PDB file of C-alpha atoms in Angstrom:
ATOM      1  CA  MET C  14      31.216  -2.662 -11.687  1.00 56.00           C
ATOM      2  CA  GLY C  15      28.932  -0.449  -9.604  1.00 72.00           C
ATOM      3  CA  ARG C  16      25.634  -1.204 -11.286  1.00 83.00           C
ATOM      4  CA  GLY C  17      25.739  -5.019 -10.507  1.00 91.00           C
ATOM      5  CA  ARG C  18      26.730  -4.409  -7.069  1.00 93.00           C
ATOM      6  CA  GLN C  19      23.913  -1.992  -6.640  1.00 93.00           C
ATOM      7  CA  LYS C  20      21.200  -4.439  -8.569  1.00 94.00           C
ATOM      8  CA  ALA C  21      22.320  -7.341  -6.097  1.00 95.00           C
ATOM      9  CA  LYS C  22      21.904  -5.333  -2.991  1.00 95.00           C
ATOM     10  CA  HIS C  23      18.405  -4.092  -4.072  1.00 95.00           C
ATOM     11  CA  THR C  24      17.615  -7.771  -4.824  1.00 95.00           C
ATOM     12  CA  LYS C  25      18.617  -8.882  -1.300  1.00 96.00           C
ATOM     13  CA  VAL C  26      16.883  -6.309   0.225  1.00 95.00           C
ATOM     14  CA  ALA C  27      13.618  -6.957  -1.812  1.00 95.00           C
ATOM     15  CA  ARG C  28      14.102 -10.683  -0.871  1.00 95.00           C
ATOM     16  CA  ASP C  29      14.273 -10.028   2.798  1.00 93.00           C
ATOM     17  CA  LEU C  30      11.225  -7.645   2.904  1.00 91.00           C
ATOM     18  CA  LYS C  31       9.051 -10.035   0.787  1.00 92.00           C
ATOM     19  CA  TYR C  32       9.844 -13.047   2.948  1.00 92.00           C
ATOM     20  CA  TYR C  33      10.182 -11.376   6.460  1.00 90.00           C
ATOM     21  CA  SER C  34       7.472 -12.568   8.910  1.00 85.00           C
ATOM     22  CA  PRO C  35       7.649 -10.616  12.175  1.00 84.00           C
ATOM     23  CA  PRO C  36       6.808 -12.612  15.195  1.00 88.00           C
ATOM     24  CA  THR C  37       2.630 -12.138  15.970  1.00 88.00           C
ATOM     25  CA  ASP C  38       1.113 -12.291  19.223  1.00 91.00           C
ATOM     26  CA  LEU C  39      -2.229 -13.964  18.154  1.00 92.00           C
ATOM     27  CA  SER C  40      -3.596 -13.695  21.741  1.00 94.00           C
ATOM     28  CA  ALA C  41      -3.446  -9.828  21.394  1.00 93.00           C
ATOM     29  CA  LEU C  42      -4.962  -9.750  18.223  1.00 91.00           C
ATOM     30  CA  GLN C  43      -7.815 -11.879  19.148  1.00 93.00           C
ATOM     31  CA  ARG C  44      -8.531  -9.580  22.496  1.00 93.00           C
ATOM     32  CA  GLU C  45      -8.464  -6.555  20.263  1.00 93.00           C
ATOM     33  CA  LEU C  46     -10.899  -7.943  17.740  1.00 92.00           C
ATOM     34  CA  GLN C  47     -13.350  -9.225  20.517  1.00 92.00           C
ATOM     35  CA  SER C  48     -13.202  -5.844  22.061  1.00 90.00           C
ATOM     36  CA  GLN C  49     -13.741  -4.002  18.806  1.00 86.00           C
ATOM     37  CA  ARG C  50     -16.799  -6.331  18.076  1.00 85.00           C
ATOM     38  CA  SER C  51     -18.395  -5.707  21.656  1.00 82.00           C
ATOM     39  CA  GLU C  52     -17.857  -2.116  21.003  1.00 79.00           C
ATOM     40  CA  THR C  53     -19.872  -2.053  17.660  1.00 75.00           C
ATOM     41  CA  SER C  54     -22.600  -4.511  18.877  1.00 69.00           C
ATOM     42  CA  SER C  55     -23.484  -2.471  21.843  1.00 61.00           C
ATOM     43  CA  ALA C  56     -23.381   0.944  19.939  1.00 57.00           C
ATOM     44  CA  ASP C  57     -25.257  -0.270  16.892  1.00 53.00           C
ATOM     45  CA  GLY C  58     -27.336  -3.133  17.927  1.00 53.00           C
ATOM     46  CA  ASP C  59     -30.259  -1.210  20.054  1.00 52.00           C
ATOM     47  CA  ASP C  60     -30.659   1.559  17.640  1.00 53.00           C
ATOM     48  CA  TRP C  61     -31.818  -0.954  14.929  1.00 54.00           C
ATOM     49  CA  GLY C  62     -34.999  -1.805  16.427  1.00 57.00           C
ATOM     50  CA  GLU C  63     -35.975   1.775  16.869  1.00 59.00           C
ATOM     51  CA  ASP C  64     -35.227   3.021  13.598  1.00 60.00           C
ATOM     52  CA  ALA C  65     -37.113   0.062  12.123  1.00 64.00           C
ATOM     53  CA  GLU C  66     -40.228   1.084  13.885  1.00 64.00           C
ATOM     54  CA  ASP C  67     -39.680   4.957  12.686  1.00 65.00           C
ATOM     55  CA  TRP C  68     -39.183   3.873   9.241  1.00 65.00           C
ATOM     56  CA  ALA C  69     -41.770   1.337   8.903  1.00 65.00           C
ATOM     57  CA  ASP C  70     -44.774   1.868   6.410  1.00 66.00           C
ATOM     58  CA  LYS C  71     -47.990   1.994   8.279  1.00 67.00           C
ATOM     59  CA  ASP C  72     -50.081   1.269   5.621  1.00 68.00           C
ATOM     60  CA  ALA C  73     -48.234  -1.772   4.160  1.00 66.00           C
ATOM     61  CA  PRO C  74     -49.881  -5.124   4.303  1.00 64.00           C
ATOM     62  CA  SER C  75     -47.424  -6.694   6.427  1.00 63.00           C
ATOM     63  CA  ALA C  76     -47.920  -3.800   9.203  1.00 56.00           C
ATOM     64  CA  HIS C  77     -51.582  -5.189   9.693  1.00 56.00           C
ATOM     65  CA  ARG C  78     -50.583  -8.772  10.344  1.00 55.00           C
ATOM     66  CA  ARG C  79     -49.053  -7.806  13.716  1.00 52.00           C
TER      67      ARG C  79
END
């Protein structure tokens, strides 16, 4: 008798977890993603031009086209 109830209870808990959808604040998520995007673009964006010049092959044919 105990196993049937136990299995039913586990099934109910699993179903509740599977279909549970907590309320989502989409505006807060949008603000968070925008702040992360602006932090990464300001931190990484300016360094690329400097790095490209440091690693450029001075003897490459494309370097003389400038």
